[in-house]
Coordinates of C-alpha atoms in Angstrom, one line a residue:
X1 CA 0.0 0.0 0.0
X2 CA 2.8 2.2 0.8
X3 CA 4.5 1.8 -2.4
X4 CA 1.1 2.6 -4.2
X5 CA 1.2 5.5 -2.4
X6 CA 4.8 6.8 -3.1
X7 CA 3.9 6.2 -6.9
X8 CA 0.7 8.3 -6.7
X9 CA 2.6 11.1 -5.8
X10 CA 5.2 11.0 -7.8
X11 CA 2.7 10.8 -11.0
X12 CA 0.8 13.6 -9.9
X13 CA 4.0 15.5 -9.0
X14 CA 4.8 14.8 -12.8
X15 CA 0.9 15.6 -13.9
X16 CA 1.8 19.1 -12.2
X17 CA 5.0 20.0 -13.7
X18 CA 3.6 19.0 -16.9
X19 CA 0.5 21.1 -16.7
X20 CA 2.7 24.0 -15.5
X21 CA 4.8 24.0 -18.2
X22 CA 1.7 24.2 -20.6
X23 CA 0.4 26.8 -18.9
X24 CA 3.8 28.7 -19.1
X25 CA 4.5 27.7 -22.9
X26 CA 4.6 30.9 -25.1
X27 CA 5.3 33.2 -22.6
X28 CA 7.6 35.9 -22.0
X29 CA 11.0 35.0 -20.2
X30 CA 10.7 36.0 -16.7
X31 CA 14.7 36.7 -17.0
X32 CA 15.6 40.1 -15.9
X33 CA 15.8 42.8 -18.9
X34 CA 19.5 44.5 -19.3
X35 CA 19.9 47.7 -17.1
X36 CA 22.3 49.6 -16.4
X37 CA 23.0 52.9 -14.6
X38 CA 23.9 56.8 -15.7
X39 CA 24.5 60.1 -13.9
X40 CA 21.7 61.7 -14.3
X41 CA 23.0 65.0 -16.3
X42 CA 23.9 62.7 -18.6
X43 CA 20.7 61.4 -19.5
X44 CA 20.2 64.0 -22.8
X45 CA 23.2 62.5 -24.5
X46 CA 21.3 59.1 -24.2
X47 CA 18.0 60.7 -25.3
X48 CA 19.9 62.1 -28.6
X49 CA 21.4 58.3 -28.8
X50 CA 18.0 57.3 -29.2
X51 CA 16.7 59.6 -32.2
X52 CA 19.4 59.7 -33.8
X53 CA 18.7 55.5 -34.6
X54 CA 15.5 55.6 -34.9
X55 CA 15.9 51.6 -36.4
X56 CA 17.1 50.0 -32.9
X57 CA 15.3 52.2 -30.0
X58 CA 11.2 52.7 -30.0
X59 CA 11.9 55.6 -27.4
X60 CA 13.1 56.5 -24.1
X61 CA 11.0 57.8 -21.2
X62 CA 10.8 58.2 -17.4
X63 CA 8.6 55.8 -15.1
X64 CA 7.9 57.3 -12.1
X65 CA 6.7 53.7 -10.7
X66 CA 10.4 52.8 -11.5
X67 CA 12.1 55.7 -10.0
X68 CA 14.3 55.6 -13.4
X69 CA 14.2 55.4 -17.1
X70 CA 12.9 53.1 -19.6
X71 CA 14.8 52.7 -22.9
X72 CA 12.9 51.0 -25.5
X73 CA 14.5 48.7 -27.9
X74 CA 13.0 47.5 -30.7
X75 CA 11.8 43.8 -30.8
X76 CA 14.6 42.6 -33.5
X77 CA 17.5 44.2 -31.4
X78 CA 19.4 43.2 -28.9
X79 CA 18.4 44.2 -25.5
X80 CA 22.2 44.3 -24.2
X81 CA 23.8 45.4 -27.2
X82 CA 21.7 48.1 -27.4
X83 CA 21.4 49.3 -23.9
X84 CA 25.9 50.1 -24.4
X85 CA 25.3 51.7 -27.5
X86 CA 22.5 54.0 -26.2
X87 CA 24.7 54.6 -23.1
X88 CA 28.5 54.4 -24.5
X89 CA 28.7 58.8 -24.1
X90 CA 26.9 58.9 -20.6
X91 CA 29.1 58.8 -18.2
X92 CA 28.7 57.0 -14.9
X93 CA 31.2 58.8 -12.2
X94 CA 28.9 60.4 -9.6
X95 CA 26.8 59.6 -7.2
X96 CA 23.9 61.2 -8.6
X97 CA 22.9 58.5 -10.8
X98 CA 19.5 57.4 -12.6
X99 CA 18.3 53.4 -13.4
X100 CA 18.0 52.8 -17.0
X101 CA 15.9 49.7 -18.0
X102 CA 15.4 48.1 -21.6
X103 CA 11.8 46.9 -22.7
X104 CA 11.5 45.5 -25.9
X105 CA 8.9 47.1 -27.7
X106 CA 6.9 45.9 -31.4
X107 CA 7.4 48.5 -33.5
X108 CA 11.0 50.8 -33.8
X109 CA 11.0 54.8 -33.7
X110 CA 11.7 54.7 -37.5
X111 CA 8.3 52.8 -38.1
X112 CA 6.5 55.1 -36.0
X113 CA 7.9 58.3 -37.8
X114 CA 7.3 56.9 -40.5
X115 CA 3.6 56.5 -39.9
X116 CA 3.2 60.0 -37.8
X117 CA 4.1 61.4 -41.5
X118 CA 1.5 59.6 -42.8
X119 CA -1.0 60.8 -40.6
X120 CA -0.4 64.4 -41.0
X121 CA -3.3 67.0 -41.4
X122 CA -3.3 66.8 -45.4
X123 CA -2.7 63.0 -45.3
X124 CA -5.8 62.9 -42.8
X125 CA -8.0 65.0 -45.2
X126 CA -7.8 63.1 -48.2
X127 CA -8.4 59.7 -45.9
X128 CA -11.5 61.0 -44.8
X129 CA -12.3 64.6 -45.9
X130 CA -13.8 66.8 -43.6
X131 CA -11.9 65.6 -40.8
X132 CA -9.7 68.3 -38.2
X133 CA -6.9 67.2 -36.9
X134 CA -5.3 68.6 -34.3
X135 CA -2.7 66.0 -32.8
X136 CA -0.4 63.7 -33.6
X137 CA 2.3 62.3 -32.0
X138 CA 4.3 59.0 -31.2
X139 CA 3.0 57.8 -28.1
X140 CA 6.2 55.8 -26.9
X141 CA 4.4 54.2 -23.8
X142 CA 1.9 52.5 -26.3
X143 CA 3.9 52.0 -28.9
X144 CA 1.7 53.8 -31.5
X145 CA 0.8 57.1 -32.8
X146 CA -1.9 58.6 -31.4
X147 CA -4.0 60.5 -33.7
X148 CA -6.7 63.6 -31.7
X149 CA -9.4 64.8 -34.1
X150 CA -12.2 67.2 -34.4
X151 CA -15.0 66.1 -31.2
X152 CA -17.4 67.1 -34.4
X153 CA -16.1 64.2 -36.6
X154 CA -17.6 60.4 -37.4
X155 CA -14.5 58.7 -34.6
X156 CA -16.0 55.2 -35.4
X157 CA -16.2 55.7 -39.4
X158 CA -12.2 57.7 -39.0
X159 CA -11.3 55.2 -36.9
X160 CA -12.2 52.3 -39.3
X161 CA -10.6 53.6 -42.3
X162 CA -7.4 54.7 -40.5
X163 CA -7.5 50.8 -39.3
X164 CA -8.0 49.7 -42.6
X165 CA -4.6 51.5 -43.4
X166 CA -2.2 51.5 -40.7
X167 CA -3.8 48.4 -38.6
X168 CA -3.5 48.7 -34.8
X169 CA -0.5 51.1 -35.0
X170 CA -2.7 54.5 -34.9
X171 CA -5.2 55.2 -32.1
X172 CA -8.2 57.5 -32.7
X173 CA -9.0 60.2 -29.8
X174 CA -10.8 63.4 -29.2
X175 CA -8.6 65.9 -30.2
X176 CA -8.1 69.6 -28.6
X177 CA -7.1 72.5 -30.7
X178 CA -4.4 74.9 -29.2
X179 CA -3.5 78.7 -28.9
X180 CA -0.6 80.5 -29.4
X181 CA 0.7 81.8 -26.0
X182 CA 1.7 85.7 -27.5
X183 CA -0.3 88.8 -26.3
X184 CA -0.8 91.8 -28.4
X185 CA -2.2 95.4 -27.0
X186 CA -2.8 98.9 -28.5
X187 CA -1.2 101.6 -26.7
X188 CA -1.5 105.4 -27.9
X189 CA 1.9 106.7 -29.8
X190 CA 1.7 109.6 -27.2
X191 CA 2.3 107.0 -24.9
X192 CA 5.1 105.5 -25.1
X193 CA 8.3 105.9 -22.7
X194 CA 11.7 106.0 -24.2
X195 CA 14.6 104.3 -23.4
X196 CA 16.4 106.7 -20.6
X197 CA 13.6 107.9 -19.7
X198 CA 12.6 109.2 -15.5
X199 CA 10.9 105.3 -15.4
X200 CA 9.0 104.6 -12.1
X201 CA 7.3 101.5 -12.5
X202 CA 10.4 99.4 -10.4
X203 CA 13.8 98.7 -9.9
X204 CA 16.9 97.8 -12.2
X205 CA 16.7 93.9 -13.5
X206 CA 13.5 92.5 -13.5
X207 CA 11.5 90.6 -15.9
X208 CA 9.5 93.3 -16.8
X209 CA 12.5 96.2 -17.3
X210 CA 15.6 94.7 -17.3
X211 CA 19.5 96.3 -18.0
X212 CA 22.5 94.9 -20.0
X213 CA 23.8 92.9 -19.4
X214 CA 20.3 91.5 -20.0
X215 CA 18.9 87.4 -18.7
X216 CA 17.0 85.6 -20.4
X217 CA 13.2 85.1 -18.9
X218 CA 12.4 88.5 -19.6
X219 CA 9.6 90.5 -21.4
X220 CA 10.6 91.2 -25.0
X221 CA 8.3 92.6 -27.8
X222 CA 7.9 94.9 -31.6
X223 CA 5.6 97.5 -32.1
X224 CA 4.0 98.5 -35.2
X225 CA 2.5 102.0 -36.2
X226 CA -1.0 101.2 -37.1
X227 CA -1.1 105.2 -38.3
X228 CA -3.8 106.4 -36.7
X229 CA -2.0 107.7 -33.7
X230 CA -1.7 103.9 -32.1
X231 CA 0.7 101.1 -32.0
X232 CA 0.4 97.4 -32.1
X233 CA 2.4 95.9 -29.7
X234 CA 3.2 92.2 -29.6
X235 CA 4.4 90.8 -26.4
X236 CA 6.7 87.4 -25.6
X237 CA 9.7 86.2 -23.6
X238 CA 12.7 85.5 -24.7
X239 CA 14.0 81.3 -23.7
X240 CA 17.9 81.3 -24.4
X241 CA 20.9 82.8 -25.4
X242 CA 24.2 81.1 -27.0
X243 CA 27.4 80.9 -25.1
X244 CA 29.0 83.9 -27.4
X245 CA 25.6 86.1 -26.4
X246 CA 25.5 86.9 -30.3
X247 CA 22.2 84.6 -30.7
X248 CA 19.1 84.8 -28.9
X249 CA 16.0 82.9 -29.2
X250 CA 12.4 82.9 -29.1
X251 CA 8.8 81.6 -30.7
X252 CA 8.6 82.1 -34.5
X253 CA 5.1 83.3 -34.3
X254 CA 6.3 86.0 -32.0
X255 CA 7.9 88.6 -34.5
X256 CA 8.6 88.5 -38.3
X257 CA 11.6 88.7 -40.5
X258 CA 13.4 91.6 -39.6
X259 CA 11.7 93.0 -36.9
X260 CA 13.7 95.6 -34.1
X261 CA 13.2 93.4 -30.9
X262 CA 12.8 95.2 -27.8
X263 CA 13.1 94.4 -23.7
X264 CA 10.1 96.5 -22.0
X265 CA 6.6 95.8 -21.5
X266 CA 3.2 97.8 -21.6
X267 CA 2.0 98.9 -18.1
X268 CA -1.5 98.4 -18.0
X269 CA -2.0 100.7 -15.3
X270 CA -0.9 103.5 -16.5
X271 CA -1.8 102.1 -20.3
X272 CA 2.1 102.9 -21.4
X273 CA 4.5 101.0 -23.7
X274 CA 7.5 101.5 -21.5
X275 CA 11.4 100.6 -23.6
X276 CA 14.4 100.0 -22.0
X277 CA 16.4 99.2 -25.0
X278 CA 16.9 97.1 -28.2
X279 CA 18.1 93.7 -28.1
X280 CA 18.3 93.8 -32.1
X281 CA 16.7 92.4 -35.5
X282 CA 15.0 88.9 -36.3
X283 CA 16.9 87.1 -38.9
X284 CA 15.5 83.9 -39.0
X285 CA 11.8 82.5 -38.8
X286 CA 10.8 79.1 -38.5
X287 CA 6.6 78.7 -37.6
X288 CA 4.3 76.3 -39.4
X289 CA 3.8 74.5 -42.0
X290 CA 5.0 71.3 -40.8
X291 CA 7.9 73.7 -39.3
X292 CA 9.1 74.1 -35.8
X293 CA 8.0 77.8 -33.4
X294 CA 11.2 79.2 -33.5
X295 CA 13.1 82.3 -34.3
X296 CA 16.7 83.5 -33.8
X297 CA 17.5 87.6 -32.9
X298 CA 21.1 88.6 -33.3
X299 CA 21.8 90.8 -30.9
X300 CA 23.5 93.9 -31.0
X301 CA 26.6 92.4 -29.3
X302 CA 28.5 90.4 -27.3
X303 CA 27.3 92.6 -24.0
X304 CA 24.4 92.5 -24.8
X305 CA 23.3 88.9 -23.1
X306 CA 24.6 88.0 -19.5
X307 CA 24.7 84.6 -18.3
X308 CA 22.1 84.6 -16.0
X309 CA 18.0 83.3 -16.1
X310 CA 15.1 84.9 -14.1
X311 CA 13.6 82.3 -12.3
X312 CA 10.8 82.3 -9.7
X313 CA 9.8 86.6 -9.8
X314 CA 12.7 88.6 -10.2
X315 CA 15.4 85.7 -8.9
X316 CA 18.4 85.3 -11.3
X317 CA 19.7 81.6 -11.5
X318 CA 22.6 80.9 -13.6
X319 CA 21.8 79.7 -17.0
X320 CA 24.1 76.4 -17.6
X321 CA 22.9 73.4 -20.6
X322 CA 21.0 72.6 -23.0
X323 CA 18.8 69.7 -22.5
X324 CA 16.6 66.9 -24.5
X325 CA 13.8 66.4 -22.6
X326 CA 12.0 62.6 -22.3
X327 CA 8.8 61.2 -21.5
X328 CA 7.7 61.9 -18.7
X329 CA 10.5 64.1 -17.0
X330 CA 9.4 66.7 -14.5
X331 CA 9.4 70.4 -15.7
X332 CA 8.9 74.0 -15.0
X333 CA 7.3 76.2 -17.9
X334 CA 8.8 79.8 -17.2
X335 CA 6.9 82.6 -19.5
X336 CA 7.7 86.5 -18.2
X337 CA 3.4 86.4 -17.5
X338 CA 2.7 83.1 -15.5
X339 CA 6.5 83.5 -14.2
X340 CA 8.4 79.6 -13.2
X341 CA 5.2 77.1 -12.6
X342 CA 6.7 73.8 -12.1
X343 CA 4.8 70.5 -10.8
X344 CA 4.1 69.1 -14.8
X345 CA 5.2 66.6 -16.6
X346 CA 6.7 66.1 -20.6
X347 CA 3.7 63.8 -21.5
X348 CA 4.7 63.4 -25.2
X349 CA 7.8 64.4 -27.3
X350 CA 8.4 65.9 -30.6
X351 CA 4.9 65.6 -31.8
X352 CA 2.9 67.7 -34.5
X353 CA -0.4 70.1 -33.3
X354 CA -2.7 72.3 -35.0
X355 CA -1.8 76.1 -33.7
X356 CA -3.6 79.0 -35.5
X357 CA -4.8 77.0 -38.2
X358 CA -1.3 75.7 -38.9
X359 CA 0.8 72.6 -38.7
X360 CA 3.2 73.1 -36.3
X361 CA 5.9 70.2 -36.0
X362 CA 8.8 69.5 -33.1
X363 CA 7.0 70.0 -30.3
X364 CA 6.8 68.3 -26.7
X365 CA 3.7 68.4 -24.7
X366 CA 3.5 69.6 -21.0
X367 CA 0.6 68.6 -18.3
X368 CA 0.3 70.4 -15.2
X369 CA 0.4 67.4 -12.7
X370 CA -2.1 69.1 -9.8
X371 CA -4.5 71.6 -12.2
X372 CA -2.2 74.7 -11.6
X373 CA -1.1 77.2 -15.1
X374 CA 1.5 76.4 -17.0
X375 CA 1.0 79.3 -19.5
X376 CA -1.2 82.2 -20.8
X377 CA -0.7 85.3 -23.4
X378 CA 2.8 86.3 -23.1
X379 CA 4.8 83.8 -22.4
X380 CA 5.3 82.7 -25.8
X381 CA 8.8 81.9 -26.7
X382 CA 10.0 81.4 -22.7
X383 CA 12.3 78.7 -21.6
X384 CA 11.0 75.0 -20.7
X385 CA 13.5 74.1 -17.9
X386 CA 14.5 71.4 -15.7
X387 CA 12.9 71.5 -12.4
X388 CA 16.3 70.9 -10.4
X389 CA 17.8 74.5 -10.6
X390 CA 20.8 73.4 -8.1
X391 CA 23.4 73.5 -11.3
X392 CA 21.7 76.2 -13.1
X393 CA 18.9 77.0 -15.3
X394 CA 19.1 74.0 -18.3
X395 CA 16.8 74.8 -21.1
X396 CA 14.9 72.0 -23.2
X397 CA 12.1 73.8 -24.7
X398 CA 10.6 77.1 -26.0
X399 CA 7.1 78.1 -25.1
X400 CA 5.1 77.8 -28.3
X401 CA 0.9 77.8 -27.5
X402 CA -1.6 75.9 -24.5
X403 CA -4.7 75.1 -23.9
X404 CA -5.2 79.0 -23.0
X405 CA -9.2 78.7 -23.1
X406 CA -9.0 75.9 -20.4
X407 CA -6.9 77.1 -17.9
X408 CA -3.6 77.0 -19.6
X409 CA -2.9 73.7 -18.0
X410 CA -1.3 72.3 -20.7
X411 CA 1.7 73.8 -22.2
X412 CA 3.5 72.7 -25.8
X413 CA 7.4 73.8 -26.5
X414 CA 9.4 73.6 -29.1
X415 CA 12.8 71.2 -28.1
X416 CA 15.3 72.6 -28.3
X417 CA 17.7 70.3 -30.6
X418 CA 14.8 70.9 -33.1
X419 CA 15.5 74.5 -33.0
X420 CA 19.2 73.7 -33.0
X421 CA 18.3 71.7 -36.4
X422 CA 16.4 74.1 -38.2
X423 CA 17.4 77.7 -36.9
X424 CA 20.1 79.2 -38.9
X425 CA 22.6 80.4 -38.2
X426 CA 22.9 77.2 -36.2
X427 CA 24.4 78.1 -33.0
X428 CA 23.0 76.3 -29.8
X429 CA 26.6 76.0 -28.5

């Protein structure tokens, strides 16, 4: 009896193992995926590893849940392999260090791009005409481009034929269109205060009337006689300077070609366009059309641009990097209006949006994490930095348009090694 009992165990100790492994079969490995670690300044140079082979990486974002980063790598790639390319320029020699974890993802960054350029506003027309678009951008936590429309279109019939073209890689939402973040205000001729003029509206170097050495963060703006004994005066912030203080930057749809760029502002209390002094002309525009919203100034000389950011009010913080931003990296928008609002997020990157009835291309997308306002009129063309100021101000982004008719809780800013890209004279040194 004893021995019948030994072998009943052991078969059902066999019927188990069996059963498990049939359970099991097809399954993912449960073997750890390749990780590694990088100091966390560092983490831009593996961000521009990333997109610059689009073939072998489906994107590279920050998990929260994880404490570190994610690096997608695409299916037919080697996770290893491609987790020491992606990192081979990072170093790893402080203490101030980040996680970075592979997941294999289905489709690679190139296939994506390749189908976010499919899906462009045009494209979208002729699939189903009729049809506004107004986002659409590689969403690198599902692995597909999402596609927001019109709330007034057919989003079953749109999405059925976009399925019937593209499959499961393109997902259909409720699109919201979004506003350019500039202001504009007439002031009387008669009312404007000249450069070296008695000025009592507040002290030396603020955002509002700053001195040259000037930092960036500060109200710029151009005026235009509308000859009638008015002028038409655009306001915006200016984002970041080069190292040689030659270049400056800003939004595209701020100012045009060859515009005189001024620091100053229009006091609404006492309804005056007040000038400190000329930072000099636009040279270069790049807004719409599939473009970036970006322009350069060249300023009218070398001390003309000091070092320095305004961050908070009227604090100056020192103004180090330039930065690629990722999914999901913590942020502060910092427009010369709403001033330095932190507590948001980078929810998408380099995507395309409908602003002012154009296509505007480049862009990352910024969510206020607790409701609060990321941007309104004016801050157009101000820095996107990176929350920790401790090393300096380190720019990713320019302020291009938000959700401004719904609380400005959701900012969009053109990254910066887009601007680098297309700008010329390229100079983001």
């Amino acid at each position: 009896m004893k021995h019948r009992r030994t072998a009943l165990r052991a078969s059902i100790s066999v019927l188990s193992a069996a059963l498990a492994l049939i359970a099991t079969a097809g399954q993912p490995s449960a073997a750890p995926a390749a990780e590694t670690t990088v100091d966390k300044d560092q983490i831009s140079k593996v961000i521009e590893q990333v997109r610059a082979h689009p073939d072998d990486y489906t994107g590279m974002r920050f998990d929260s849940a994880r404490g570190g980063y994610v690096l997608g790598v695409a299916a037919n790639r080697d996770a290893s392999a491609s987790l020491r390319a992606a990192t081979r320029n990072a170093a790893r020699s402080s203490q101030n260090t980040v996680k970075v974890t592979v997941q294999r993802q289905r489709r690679s960054l190139a296939e994506l791009n390749r189908t976010l350029a499919g899906v462009g506003a045009p494209q979208t027309a002729k699939i189903r005409p009729g049809t506004q678009i107004y986002e659409w951008y590689v969403d690198e936590v599902a692995n597909k481009v999402k596609v927001g429309v019109s709330a007034e279109s057919d989003l079953d019939t749109v999405r059925r034929e976009f399925a019937e073209r593209y499959g499961d890689a393109v997902e259909i939402f409720p699109g919201t269109p979004m506003i350019p973040a500039v202001k504009t205000t007439v002031v009387k001729k008669s009312d404007i205060v000249w450069p070296g003029a008695n000025i009592a509206s507040g002290p030396n170097s603020t955002r509002l009337l700053d001195d040259a050495p000037y930092s960036t963060g500060k109200r710029i703006l151009t005026w235009r006689d509308n000859g009638d004994g008015t002028v038409n005066v655009t306001q915006c912030t200016d984002a970041v300077k080069n190292f040689s203080s030659t270049i400056l930057h800003t939004a595209g749809h701020c100012f045009h070609n060859g515009d005189m760029v001024w620091q100053g502002h229009v006091d609404r209390a006492a309804n005056q366009l007040v000038l400190r002094g000329r930072l000099g002309p636009v040279i270069d525009v790049q807004w719409g059309n599939g473009r970036i919203d970006a322009l350069t100034i060249r300023t009218q000389g070398t001390s003309t641009m000091g070092n320095y950011q305004f961050t908070g009010g009227n604090t100056l913080t020192y103004q180090t990097a330039r930065l690629s931003f990722a999914t999901g990296d913590r942020v502060c928008t910092n427009g010369s209006f709403t001033l330095m609002s932190c507590n948001a997020r980078v929810t998408s990157t380099n995507g395309c949006y409908r602003v002012d009835d154009l296509d505007v291309c480049g862009l990352d997308r910024i969510e206020a994490q607790s409701g609060g306002q990321l941007v309104q009129h004016g801050d157009s063309g101000g820095p996107v930095i990176d929350e920790i100021l401790a090393t300096g101000a380190k720019v990713g982004g320019i302020i291009s348009a938000g959700n401004l008719d719904n609380g400005g809780t959701v900012a969009f800013s053109t990254r910066m090694e887009a601007a680098c890209a297309q700008l010329n004279p390229y100079n983001c040194n």
